[in-house]
Amino acid sequence: MQDLVCSSDLDLFGRETTDPLEVLAQDLFHRLTETYGSNPDDVDRGVGIVDALSGIVEDRDIGAEIRADFLKDDRVADVRVTVTQIPEVAGGQRIATLVQTVDGILPLDVTIVDGVVSRAS
């Protein structure tokens, strides 16, 4: 069975990436955005970050939730997560992760504004 590919997983020419760190970055981005249990290939994954940050987050450690989910991927040795407010954007959040892998260090930064999650370039 062939894996489904999202348009965000393709390069400018419509090809899938072969770089192992970029493949991992794409997979972790999907883990971040998927609601827990929504992926039929792996029902024990997903942070659902938009839902997680759309309500009251004072009693949750979103950084720890992201870290725990990313560590379920056997390519991830360790991860640091920082979640901060974007001061100039009401309700905007920035999530900065630094992932230690077998292949090196992978920074993965995303922003969430008005319920839209975007990878930083």
Coordinates of C-alpha atoms in Angstrom, one line a residue, residues 2-118:
Q2 CA 1.3 3.4 -0.9
D3 CA 1.5 6.2 1.7
L4 CA -0.6 9.2 1.2
V5 CA 1.4 12.3 0.6
C6 CA 0.3 15.8 1.6
S7 CA 1.2 18.7 -0.7
S8 CA 3.3 20.2 2.1
D9 CA 5.5 17.1 1.9
L10 CA 6.5 17.8 -1.7
D11 CA 9.3 20.0 -3.1
L12 CA 8.8 22.8 -5.7
F13 CA 8.7 20.2 -8.5
G14 CA 6.2 17.9 -6.8
R15 CA 8.7 15.3 -5.7
E16 CA 8.8 13.7 -2.3
T17 CA 11.9 14.6 -0.3
T18 CA 14.6 12.0 0.2
D19 CA 16.5 13.9 2.9
P20 CA 16.1 11.9 6.2
L21 CA 15.9 15.1 8.4
E22 CA 13.3 16.7 6.1
V23 CA 11.2 13.5 6.1
L24 CA 11.4 13.5 9.9
A25 CA 10.5 17.2 10.1
Q26 CA 7.4 16.5 7.9
D27 CA 6.4 13.5 10.0
L28 CA 6.8 15.5 13.2
F29 CA 4.8 18.4 11.8
H30 CA 2.0 15.9 11.0
R31 CA 2.2 14.5 14.6
L32 CA 1.8 18.0 15.9
T33 CA -1.2 18.9 13.8
E34 CA -3.1 15.5 13.9
T35 CA -5.6 14.9 16.6
Y36 CA -4.6 12.1 18.9
G37 CA -5.8 8.8 17.4
S38 CA -6.9 10.2 14.0
N39 CA -4.2 8.5 12.0
P40 CA -5.3 5.0 11.0
D41 CA -1.6 4.0 10.4
D42 CA -0.7 4.8 14.0
V43 CA -3.6 5.5 16.4
D44 CA -1.1 6.2 19.3
R45 CA 0.1 9.5 17.8
G46 CA -1.0 13.1 17.5
V47 CA -1.0 16.2 19.6
G48 CA -3.8 18.1 17.9
I49 CA -2.1 21.4 18.7
V50 CA -4.8 23.7 17.4
D51 CA -7.4 22.1 19.7
A52 CA -4.9 22.0 22.5
L53 CA -4.2 25.7 22.3
S54 CA -7.7 26.8 21.5
G55 CA -9.0 26.4 25.1
I56 CA -7.8 27.1 28.5
V57 CA -4.1 25.9 28.7
E58 CA -3.2 27.0 32.1
D59 CA -3.6 23.5 33.6
R60 CA -1.8 21.8 30.7
D61 CA 1.9 21.4 29.9
I62 CA 1.7 21.6 26.1
G63 CA 5.5 21.4 25.7
A64 CA 5.5 18.2 27.6
E65 CA 2.7 16.8 25.6
I66 CA 4.6 17.6 22.3
R67 CA 7.8 16.1 23.7
A68 CA 6.1 12.9 24.8
D69 CA 4.5 12.5 21.4
F70 CA 7.7 13.2 19.4
L71 CA 9.6 10.7 21.5
K72 CA 7.3 7.9 20.3
D73 CA 9.1 8.2 17.0
D74 CA 12.1 5.9 17.1
R75 CA 14.2 8.4 15.0
V76 CA 13.9 10.9 17.9
A77 CA 16.5 10.6 20.7
D78 CA 15.6 13.8 22.6
V79 CA 13.6 17.0 22.1
R80 CA 13.3 20.4 23.7
V81 CA 10.1 22.3 23.2
T82 CA 9.3 26.0 23.9
V83 CA 5.8 27.4 23.6
T84 CA 5.5 31.2 23.6
Q85 CA 2.9 33.8 22.9
I86 CA 3.4 36.0 19.8
P87 CA 3.1 39.4 21.3
E88 CA 2.1 41.3 18.2
V89 CA -0.6 38.7 17.3
A90 CA -3.6 38.3 19.6
G91 CA -3.9 34.6 20.4
G92 CA -0.8 33.7 18.3
Q93 CA 1.5 31.0 19.5
R94 CA 5.0 30.0 18.5
I95 CA 6.3 26.5 19.1
A96 CA 10.0 26.0 18.8
T97 CA 11.4 22.5 19.0
L98 CA 15.0 21.3 18.8
V99 CA 15.0 17.6 18.0
Q100 CA 18.1 15.4 18.6
T101 CA 18.2 12.5 16.0
V102 CA 20.7 9.9 15.0
D103 CA 21.3 12.0 11.9
G104 CA 21.8 15.3 13.7
I105 CA 20.0 18.3 15.2
L106 CA 16.6 19.2 13.6
P107 CA 15.0 22.5 14.5
L108 CA 11.2 22.5 13.8
D109 CA 9.4 25.8 14.4
V110 CA 5.8 26.4 13.8
T111 CA 3.3 29.3 14.4
I112 CA -0.4 29.1 15.1
V113 CA -2.5 32.1 14.2
D114 CA -6.3 32.0 14.0
G115 CA -6.2 28.2 14.1
V116 CA -3.8 27.9 11.2
V117 CA -0.6 26.0 11.8
S118 CA 2.4 27.0 9.6

